[in-house]
mmCIF file of N, CA and C in Angstrom:
data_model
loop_
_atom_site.group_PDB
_atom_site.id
_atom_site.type_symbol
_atom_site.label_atom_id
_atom_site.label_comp_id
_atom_site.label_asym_id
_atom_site.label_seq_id
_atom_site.Cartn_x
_atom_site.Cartn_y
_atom_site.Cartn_z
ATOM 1 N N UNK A 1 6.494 -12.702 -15.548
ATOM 2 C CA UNK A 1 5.286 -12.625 -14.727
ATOM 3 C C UNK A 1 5.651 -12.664 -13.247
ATOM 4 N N UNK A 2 6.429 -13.277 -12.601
ATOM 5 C CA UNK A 2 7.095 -13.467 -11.400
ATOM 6 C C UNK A 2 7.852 -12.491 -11.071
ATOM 7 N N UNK A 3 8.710 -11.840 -11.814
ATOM 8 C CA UNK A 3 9.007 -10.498 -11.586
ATOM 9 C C UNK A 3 8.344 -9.509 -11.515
ATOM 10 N N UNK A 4 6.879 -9.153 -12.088
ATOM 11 C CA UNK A 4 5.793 -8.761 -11.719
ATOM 12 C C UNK A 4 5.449 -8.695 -10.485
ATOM 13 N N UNK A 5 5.385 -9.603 -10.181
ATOM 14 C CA UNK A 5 4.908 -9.975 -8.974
ATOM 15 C C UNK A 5 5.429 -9.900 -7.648
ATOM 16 N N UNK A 6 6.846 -10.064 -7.777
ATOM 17 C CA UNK A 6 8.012 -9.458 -6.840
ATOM 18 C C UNK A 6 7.652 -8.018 -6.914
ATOM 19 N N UNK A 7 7.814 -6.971 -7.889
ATOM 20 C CA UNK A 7 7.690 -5.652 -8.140
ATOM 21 C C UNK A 7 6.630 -5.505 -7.196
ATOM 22 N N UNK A 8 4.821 -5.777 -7.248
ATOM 23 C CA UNK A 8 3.981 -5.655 -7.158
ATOM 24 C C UNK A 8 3.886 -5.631 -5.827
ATOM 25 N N UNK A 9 4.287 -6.732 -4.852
ATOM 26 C CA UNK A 9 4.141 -6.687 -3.585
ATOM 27 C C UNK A 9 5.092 -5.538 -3.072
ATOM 28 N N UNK A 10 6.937 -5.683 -3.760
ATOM 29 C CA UNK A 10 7.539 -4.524 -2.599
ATOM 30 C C UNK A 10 7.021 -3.290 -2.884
ATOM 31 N N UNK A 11 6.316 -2.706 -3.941
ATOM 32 C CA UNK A 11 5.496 -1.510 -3.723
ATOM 33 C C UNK A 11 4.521 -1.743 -3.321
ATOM 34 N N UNK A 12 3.778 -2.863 -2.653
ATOM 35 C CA UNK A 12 2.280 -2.659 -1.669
ATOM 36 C C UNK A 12 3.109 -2.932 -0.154
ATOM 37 N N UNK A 13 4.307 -3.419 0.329
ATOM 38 C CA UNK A 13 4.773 -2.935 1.417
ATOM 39 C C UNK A 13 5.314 -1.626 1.466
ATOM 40 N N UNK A 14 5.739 -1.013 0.458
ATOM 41 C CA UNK A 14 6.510 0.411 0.352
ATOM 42 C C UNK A 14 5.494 1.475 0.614
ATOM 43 N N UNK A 15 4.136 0.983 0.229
ATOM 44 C CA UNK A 15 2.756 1.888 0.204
ATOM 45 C C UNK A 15 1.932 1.993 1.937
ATOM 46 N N UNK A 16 2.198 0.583 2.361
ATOM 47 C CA UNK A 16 1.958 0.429 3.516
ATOM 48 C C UNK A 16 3.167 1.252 4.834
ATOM 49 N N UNK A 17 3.916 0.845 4.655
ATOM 50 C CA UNK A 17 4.866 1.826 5.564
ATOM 51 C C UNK A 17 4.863 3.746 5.198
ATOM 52 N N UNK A 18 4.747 4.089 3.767
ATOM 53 C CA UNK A 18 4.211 5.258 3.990
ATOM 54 C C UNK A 18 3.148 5.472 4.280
ATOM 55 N N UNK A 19 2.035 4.802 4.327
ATOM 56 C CA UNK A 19 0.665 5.311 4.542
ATOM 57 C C UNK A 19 0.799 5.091 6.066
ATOM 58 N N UNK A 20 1.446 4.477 7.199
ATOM 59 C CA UNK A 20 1.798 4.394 8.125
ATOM 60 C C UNK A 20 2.298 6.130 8.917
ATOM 61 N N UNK A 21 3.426 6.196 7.830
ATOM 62 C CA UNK A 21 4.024 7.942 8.041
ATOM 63 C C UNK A 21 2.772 8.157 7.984
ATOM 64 N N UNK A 22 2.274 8.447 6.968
ATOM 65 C CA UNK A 22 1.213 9.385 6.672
ATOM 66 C C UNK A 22 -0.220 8.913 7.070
ATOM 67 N N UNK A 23 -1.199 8.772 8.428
ATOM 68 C CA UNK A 23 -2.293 8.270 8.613
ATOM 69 C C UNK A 23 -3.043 9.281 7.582
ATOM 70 N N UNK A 24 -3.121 10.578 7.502
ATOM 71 C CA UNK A 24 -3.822 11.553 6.279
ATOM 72 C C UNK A 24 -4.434 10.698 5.350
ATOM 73 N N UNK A 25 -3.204 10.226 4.309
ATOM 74 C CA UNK A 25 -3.135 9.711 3.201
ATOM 75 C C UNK A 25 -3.658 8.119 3.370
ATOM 76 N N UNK A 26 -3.614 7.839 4.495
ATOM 77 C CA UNK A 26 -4.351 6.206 4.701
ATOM 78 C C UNK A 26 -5.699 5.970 5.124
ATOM 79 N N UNK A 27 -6.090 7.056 5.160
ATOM 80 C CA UNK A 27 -7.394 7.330 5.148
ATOM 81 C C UNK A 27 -8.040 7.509 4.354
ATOM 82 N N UNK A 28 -7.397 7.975 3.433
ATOM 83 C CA UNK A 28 -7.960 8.741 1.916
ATOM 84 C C UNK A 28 -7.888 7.194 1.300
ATOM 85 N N UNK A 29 -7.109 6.488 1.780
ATOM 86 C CA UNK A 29 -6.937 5.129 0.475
ATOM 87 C C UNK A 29 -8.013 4.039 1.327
ATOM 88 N N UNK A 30 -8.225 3.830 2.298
ATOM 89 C CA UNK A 30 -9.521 3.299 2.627
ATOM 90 C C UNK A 30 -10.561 3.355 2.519
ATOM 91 N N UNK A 31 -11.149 4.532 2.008
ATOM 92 C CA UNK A 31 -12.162 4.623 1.598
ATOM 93 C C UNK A 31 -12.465 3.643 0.234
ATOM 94 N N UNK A 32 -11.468 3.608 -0.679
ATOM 95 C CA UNK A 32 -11.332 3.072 -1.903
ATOM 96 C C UNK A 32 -10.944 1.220 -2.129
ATOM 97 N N UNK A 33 -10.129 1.266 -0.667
ATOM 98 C CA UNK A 33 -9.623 -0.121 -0.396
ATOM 99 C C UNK A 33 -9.383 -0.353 1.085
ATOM 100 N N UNK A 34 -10.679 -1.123 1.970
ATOM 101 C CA UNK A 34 -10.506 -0.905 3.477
ATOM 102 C C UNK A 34 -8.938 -1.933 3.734
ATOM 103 N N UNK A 35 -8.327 -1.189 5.002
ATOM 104 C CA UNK A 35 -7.454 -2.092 5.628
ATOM 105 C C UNK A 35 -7.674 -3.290 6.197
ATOM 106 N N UNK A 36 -6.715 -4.335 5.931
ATOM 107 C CA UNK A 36 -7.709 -5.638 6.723
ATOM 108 C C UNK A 36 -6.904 -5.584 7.818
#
């Protein structure tokens, strides 16, 4: 479960630095989940 959870966050920082590259695509994901 903790390894889960390790997994889970470095792909929601990995998601955040591309959606960074990509403002396009971080737009499209706010609609669904706003940025805080």
């Amino acid at each position: 479960m903790l390894l889960h959870l390790d997994v889970f966050l470095f792909n929601l920082k990995a998601t955040k630095q591309w959606s960074s590259l990509f403002p396009v695509k971080r737009k499209k994901r706010n609609r669904i989940l706003p940025d805080k």
